[in-house]
Coordinates of C-alpha atoms in Angstrom, one line a residue:
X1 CA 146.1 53.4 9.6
X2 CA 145.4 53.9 13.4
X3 CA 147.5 52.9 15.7
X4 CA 147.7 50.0 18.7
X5 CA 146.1 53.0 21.2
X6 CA 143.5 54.1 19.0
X7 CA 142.1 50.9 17.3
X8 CA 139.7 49.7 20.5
X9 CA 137.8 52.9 20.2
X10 CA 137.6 53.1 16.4
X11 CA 136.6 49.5 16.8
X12 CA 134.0 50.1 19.2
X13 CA 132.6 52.9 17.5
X14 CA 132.2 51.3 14.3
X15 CA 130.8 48.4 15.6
X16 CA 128.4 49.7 18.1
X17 CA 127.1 52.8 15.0
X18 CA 126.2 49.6 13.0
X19 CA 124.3 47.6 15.6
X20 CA 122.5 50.5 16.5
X21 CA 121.4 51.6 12.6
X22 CA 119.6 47.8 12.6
X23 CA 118.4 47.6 16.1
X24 CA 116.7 51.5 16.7
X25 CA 114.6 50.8 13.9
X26 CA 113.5 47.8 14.1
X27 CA 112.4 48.6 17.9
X28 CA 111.2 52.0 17.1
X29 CA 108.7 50.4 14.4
X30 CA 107.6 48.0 16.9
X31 CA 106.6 50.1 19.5
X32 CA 104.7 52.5 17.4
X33 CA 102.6 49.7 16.4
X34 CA 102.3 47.8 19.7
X35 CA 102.0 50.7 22.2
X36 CA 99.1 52.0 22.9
X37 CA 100.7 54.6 25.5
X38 CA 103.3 56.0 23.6
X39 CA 102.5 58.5 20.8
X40 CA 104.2 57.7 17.5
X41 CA 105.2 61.0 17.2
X42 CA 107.0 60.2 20.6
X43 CA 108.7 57.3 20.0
X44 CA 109.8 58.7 16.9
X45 CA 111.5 61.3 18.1
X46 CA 113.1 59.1 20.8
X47 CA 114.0 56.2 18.3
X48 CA 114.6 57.7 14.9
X49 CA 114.1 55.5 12.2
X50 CA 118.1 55.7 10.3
X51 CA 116.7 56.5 6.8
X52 CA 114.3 59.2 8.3
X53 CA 111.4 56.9 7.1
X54 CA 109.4 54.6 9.4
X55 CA 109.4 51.2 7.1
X56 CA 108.4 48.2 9.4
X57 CA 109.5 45.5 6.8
X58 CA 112.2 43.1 7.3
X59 CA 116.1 43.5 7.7
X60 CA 117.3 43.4 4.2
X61 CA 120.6 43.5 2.5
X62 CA 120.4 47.8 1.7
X63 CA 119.8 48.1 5.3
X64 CA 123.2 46.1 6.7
X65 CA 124.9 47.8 3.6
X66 CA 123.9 51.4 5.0
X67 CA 124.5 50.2 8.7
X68 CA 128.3 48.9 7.3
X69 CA 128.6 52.2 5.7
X70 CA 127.6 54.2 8.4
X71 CA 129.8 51.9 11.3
X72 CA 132.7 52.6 8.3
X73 CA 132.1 56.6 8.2
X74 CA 132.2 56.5 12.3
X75 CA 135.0 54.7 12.5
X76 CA 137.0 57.0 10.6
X77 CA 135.6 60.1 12.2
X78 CA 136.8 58.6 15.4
X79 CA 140.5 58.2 13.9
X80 CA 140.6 61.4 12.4
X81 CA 140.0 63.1 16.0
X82 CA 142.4 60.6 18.3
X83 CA 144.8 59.9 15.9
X84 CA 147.3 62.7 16.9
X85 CA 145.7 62.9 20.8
X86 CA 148.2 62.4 23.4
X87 CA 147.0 60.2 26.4
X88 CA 144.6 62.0 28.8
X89 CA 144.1 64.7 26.8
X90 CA 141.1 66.5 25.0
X91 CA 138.0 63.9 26.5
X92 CA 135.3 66.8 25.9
X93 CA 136.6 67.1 22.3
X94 CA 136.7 63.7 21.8
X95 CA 133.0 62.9 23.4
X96 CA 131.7 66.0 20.4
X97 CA 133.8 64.5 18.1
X98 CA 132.4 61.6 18.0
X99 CA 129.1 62.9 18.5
X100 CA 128.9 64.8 15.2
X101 CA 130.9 61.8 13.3
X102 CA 127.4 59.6 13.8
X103 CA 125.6 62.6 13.1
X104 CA 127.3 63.2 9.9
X105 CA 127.3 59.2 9.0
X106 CA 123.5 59.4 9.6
X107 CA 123.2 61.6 6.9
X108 CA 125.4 60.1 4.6
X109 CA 124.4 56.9 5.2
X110 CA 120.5 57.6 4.6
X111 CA 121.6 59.5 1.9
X112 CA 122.8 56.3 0.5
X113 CA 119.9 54.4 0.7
X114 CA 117.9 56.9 -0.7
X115 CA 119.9 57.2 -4.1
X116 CA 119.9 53.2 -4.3
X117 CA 116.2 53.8 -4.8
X118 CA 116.2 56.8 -6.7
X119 CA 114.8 56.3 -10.9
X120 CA 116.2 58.7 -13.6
X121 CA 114.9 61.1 -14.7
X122 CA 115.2 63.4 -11.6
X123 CA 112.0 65.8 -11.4
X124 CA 112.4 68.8 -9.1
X125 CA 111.1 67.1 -5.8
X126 CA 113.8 64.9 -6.3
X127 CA 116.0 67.7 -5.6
X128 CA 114.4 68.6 -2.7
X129 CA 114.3 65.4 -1.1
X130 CA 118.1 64.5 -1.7
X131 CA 118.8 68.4 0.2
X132 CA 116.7 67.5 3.3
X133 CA 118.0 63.6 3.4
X134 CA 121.7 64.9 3.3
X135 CA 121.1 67.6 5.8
X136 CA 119.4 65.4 7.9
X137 CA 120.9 63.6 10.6
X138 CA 118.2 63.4 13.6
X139 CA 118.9 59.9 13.9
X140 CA 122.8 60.1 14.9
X141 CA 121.7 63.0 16.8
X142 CA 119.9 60.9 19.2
X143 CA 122.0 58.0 18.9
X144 CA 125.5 59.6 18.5
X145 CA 125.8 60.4 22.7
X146 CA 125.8 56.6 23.1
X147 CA 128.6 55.8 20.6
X148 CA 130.4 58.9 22.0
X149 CA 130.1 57.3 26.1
X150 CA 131.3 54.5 24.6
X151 CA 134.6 55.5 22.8
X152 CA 135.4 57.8 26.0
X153 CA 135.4 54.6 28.5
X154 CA 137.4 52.8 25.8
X155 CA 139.7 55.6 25.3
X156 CA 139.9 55.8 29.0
X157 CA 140.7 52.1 29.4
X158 CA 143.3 51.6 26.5
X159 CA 145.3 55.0 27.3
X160 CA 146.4 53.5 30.9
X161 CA 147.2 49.9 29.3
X162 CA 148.8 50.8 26.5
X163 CA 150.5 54.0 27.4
X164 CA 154.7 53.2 27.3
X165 CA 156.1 53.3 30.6
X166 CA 157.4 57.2 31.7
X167 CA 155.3 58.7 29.1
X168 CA 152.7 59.3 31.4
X169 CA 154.7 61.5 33.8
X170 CA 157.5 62.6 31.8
X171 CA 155.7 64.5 28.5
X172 CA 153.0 67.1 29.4
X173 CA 151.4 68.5 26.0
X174 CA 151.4 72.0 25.5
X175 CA 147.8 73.7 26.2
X176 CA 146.7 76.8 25.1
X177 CA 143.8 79.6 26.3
X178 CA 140.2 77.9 25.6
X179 CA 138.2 81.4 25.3
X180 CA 139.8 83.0 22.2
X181 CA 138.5 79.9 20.3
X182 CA 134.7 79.8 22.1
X183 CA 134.3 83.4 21.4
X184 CA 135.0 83.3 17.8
X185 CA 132.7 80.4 17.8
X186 CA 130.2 82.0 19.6
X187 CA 130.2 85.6 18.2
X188 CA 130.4 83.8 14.7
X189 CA 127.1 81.3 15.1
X190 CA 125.4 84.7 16.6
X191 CA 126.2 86.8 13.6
X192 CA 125.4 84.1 10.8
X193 CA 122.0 83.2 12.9
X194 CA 121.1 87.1 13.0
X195 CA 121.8 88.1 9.3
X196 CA 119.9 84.6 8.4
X197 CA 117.0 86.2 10.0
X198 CA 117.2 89.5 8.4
X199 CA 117.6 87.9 5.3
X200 CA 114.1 85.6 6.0
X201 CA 112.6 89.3 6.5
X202 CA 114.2 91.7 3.6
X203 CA 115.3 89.4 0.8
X204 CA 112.5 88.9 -1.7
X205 CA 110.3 85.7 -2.0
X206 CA 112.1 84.5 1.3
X207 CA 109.1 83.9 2.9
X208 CA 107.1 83.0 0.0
X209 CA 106.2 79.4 0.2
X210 CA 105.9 79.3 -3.7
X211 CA 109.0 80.6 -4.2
X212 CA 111.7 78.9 -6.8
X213 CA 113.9 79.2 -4.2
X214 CA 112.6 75.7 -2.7
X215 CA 114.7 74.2 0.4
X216 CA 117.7 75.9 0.0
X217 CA 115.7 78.4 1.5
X218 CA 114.6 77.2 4.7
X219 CA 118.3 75.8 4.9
X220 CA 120.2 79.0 4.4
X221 CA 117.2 81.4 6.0
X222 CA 115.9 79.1 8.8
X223 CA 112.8 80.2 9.5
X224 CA 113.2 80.1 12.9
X225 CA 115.5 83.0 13.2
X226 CA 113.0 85.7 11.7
X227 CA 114.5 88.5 12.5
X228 CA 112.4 91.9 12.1
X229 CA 114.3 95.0 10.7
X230 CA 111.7 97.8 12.7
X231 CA 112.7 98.3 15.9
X232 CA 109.1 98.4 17.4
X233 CA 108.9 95.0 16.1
X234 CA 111.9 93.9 17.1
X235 CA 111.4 94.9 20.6
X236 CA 107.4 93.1 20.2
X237 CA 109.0 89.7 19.6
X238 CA 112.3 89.7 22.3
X239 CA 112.1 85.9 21.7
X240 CA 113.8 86.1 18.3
X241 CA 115.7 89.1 19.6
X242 CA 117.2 86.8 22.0
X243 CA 118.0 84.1 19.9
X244 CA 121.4 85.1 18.3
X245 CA 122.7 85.3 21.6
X246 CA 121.2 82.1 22.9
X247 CA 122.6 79.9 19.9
X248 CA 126.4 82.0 20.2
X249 CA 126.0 80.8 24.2
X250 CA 125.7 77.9 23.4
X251 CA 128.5 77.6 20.9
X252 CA 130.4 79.1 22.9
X253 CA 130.2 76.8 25.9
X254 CA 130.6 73.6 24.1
X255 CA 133.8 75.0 22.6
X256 CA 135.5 76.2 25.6
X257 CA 134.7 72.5 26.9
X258 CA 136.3 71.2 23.6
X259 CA 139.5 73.3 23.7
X260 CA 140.0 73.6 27.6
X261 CA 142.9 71.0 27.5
X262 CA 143.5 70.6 23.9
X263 CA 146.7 70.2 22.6
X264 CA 146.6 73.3 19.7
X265 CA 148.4 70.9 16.6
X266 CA 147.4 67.0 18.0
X267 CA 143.9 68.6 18.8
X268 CA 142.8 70.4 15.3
X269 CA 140.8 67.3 13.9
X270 CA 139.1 66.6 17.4
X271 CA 138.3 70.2 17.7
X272 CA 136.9 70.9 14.3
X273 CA 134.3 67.9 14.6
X274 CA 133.5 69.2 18.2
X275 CA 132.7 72.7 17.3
X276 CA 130.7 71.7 14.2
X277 CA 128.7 69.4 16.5
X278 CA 128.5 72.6 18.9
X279 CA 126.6 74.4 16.0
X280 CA 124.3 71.9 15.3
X281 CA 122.9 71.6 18.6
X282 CA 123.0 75.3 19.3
X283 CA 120.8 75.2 16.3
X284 CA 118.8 72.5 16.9
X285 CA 118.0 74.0 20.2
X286 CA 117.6 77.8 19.4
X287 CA 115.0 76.5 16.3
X288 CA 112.6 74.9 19.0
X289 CA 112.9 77.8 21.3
X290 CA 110.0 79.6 19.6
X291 CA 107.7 76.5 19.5
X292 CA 108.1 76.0 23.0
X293 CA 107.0 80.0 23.9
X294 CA 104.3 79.9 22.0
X295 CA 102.8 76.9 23.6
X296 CA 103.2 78.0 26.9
X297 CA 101.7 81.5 26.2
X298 CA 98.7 79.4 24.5
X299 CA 98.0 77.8 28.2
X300 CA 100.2 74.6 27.2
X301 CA 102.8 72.7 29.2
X302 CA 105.4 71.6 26.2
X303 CA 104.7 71.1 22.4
X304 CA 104.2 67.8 21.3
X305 CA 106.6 65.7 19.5
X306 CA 104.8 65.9 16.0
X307 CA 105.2 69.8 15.8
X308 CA 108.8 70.1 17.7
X309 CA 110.6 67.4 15.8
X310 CA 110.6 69.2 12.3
X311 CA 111.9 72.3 13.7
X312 CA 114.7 70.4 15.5
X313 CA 115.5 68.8 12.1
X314 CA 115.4 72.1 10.2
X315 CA 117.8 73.6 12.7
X316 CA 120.1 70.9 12.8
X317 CA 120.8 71.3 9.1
X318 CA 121.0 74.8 9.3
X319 CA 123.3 73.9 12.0
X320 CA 125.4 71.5 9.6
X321 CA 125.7 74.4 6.8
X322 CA 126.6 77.2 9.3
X323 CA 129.8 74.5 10.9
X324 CA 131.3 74.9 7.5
X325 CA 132.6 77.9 8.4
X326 CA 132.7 78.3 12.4
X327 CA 134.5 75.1 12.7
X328 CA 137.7 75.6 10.9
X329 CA 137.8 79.2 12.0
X330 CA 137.5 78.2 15.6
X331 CA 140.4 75.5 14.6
X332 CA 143.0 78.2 13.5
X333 CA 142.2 80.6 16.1
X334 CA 142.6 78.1 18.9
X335 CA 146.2 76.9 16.7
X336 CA 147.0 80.8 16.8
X337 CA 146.6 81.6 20.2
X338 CA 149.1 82.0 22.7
X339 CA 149.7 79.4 25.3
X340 CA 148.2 79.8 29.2
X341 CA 150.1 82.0 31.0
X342 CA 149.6 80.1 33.6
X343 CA 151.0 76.9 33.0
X344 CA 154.5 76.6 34.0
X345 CA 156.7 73.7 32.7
X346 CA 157.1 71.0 35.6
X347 CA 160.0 69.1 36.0
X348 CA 159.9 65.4 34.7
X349 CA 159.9 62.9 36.9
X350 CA 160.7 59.2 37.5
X351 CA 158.6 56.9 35.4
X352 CA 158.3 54.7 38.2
X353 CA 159.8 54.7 41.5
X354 CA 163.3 53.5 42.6
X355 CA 163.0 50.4 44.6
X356 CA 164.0 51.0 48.2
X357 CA 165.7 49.0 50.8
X358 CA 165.5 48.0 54.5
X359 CA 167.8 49.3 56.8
X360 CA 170.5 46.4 57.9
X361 CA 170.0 45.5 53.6
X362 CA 172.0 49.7 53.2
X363 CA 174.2 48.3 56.4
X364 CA 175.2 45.0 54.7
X365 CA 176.1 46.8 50.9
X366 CA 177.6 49.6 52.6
X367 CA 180.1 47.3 54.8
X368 CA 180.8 45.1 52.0
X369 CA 183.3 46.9 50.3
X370 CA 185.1 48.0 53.4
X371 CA 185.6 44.2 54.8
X372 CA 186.7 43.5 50.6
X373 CA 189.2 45.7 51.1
X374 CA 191.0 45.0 54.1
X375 CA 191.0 41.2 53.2
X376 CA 193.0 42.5 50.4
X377 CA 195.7 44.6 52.5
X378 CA 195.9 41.5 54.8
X379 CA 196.4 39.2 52.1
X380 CA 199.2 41.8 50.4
X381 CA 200.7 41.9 53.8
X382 CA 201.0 38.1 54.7
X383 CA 202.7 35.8 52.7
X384 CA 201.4 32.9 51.1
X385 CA 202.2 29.4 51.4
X386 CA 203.6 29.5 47.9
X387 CA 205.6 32.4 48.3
X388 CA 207.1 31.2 51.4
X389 CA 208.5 27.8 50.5
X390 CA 211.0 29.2 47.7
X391 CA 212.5 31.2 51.3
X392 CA 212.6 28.5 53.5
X393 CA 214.6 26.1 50.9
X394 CA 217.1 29.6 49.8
X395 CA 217.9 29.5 54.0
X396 CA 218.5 25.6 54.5
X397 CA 220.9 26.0 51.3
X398 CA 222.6 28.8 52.8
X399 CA 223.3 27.1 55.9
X400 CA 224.4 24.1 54.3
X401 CA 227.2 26.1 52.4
X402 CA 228.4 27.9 55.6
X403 CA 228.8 24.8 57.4

């Protein structure tokens, strides 16, 4: 269950991942039917439709049953990554986090409503269509930096209010080195991008459009890495050569911004949603690099929408296959490395300040005690009223008896 610090941003991210699923669509299908000025091609890109499809009916009931799904998937993507976070700690792996939870409930969640509608029996196209809708995502790829701002001012709020008094200034979580974790990461998405495009250049009927491999193909050998085995050809085409080290930059940066101050236990959930997000735009980007350098040799400014967006999508699911296995290795090597040397313990101090006090107020508590206790030695010294009438009666008997 999460807990009184982390419900606010789990709320808010649910919440605000629902309203969005209803509202992008419905605005994205009515500007590609009133705007005259905007391509469709455009404002699809820049407003997804959630399912992937561009439907301009009504609301109905499967749409707020996906957007409740999809709020419900975000939500608990966003506890999984602050639920062991200490306060102030680990906003970069939070803001991916998040990022890739919408991505991942965009998937899911158009997943969803594409089974609902789904009829039995299941032809081979069928198959096809469920593998693209379930590696799709494009949708909570736009969207998902909008839920993730919002969590992070949330998160950012709620830590200073809720945070017990002292703990902020008494318990600093251990941190360890950032770069061990980015270049696994990085070197990793480089060497899976590069043997995914020798594989699209030796492996039979891998570039065969009628091949029975059908999309598993473009998913597993994107065919934006093409990769040529001759050297000549290799050094022709320095675009592609480029490539595997573009995408393992890339990687590579958004990790060492995930793990820079992440706690190496409390942080393994944030971190392992951050660097899968990390490969899925690394992807997403290095897929559309090739569009784009074609155009401009061709005499053109930027591709248009209609031609970029499916190569985005193709590399954001090659993206989501290849973070199975950088993100949990980036995980462990950032839980195995050694702790920055340069990070010495600091002494704890007071949660709050001690209250201080004017002058004549130290004069008047420090003379106190003094004036208590020669009130005392005079008192011991004199003797009372009390004491002394027993005396005086003990000397008039006395005299009395002498007489």
């Amino acid at each position: 269950m999460p807990s009184s610090r982390t419900v606010p941003s789990v709320v808010v991210a649910g919440a605000l991942t629902a309203v969005l699923w209803v509202v992008t669509g419905r605005v994205g299908d009515w500007l590609s039917g009133a705007s005259d000025v905007l391509p469709g091609a455009l404002v699809r890109a820049v407003l997804p439709h959630p399912t992937g499809v561009a439907g301009g009916g009504p609301v109905s009931g499967s749409t707020l049953l996906a957007a409740a799904l999809a709020g419900a998937l975000v939500a608990a993507g966003t506890h999984l990554a602050l639920r062991r976070l200490p306060a102030g700690t680990g906003r970069w792996a939070t803001f991916l986090a998040v990022w890739f939870a919408v991505v991942a409930a965009s998937a899911l969640a158009a997943t969803a409503s594409w089974f609902a509608g789904v009829t039995l029996p299941w032809r081979a196209d069928t198959v096809t269509e469920l593998v693209a809708t379930a590696l799709g995502g494009w949708w909570g790829f736009v969207e998902g930096p909008l839920v993730a701002l919002a969590v992070a001012v949330t998160r950012a709020l709620t830590d200073r209010r809720d945070d017990p008094a002292g703990t902020r200034h008494t318990r600093t979580p251990a941190t360890v080195r950032a770069w061990p974790a980015a270049l696994a990461a990085g070197t990793t998405t480089g060497v899976l991008w590069a043997a995914a495009g020798v594989g699209r250049t030796l492996l039979p009927g891998a570039a065969d459009a009628q091949s029975p491999w059908g999309v598993a193909r473009d998913v597993v050998l994107l065919p934006s890495a093409r990769l040529a085995v001759d050297v000549d050809a290799l050094l022709a085409d320095p675009v592609h050569l480029a490539l595997p080290l573009g995408v393992g930059l890339v990687v590579a940066v958004l990790t060492a911004l995930a793990a820079r101050r992440l706690p190496p236990v409390e942080g393994t959930g944030a971190l392992v949603l951050a660097v899968w997000l990390a490969c899925s735009a690394g992807a997403a980007l290095a897929a559309a690099v090739p569009v784009v350098v074609s155009t401009v040799q061709a005499g053109g400014v930027l591709p248009d929408a209609g031609r970029t967006l499916p190569v985005l999508e193709s590399g954001l699911a090659w993206g989501l296959v290849c973070g199975v296995v950088v993100a949990p290795l980036a995980a462990l090597v950032h839980r195995a490395a050694g702790a920055r040397p340069d990070v010495a313990p600091e002494p704890a101090e007071d949660p709050w300040p001690a209250p201080t006090r004017r002058p004549e107020e130290h004069d008047a508590r420090d003379t106190a005690p003094a004036s208590a206790d020669a009130h005392e030695a005079k008192a011991a010294a004199e003797p009372t009223e009390v004491d002394a009438a027993p005396q005086d009666v003990r000397a008039r008997d006395e005299v009395g008896a002498s007489a």
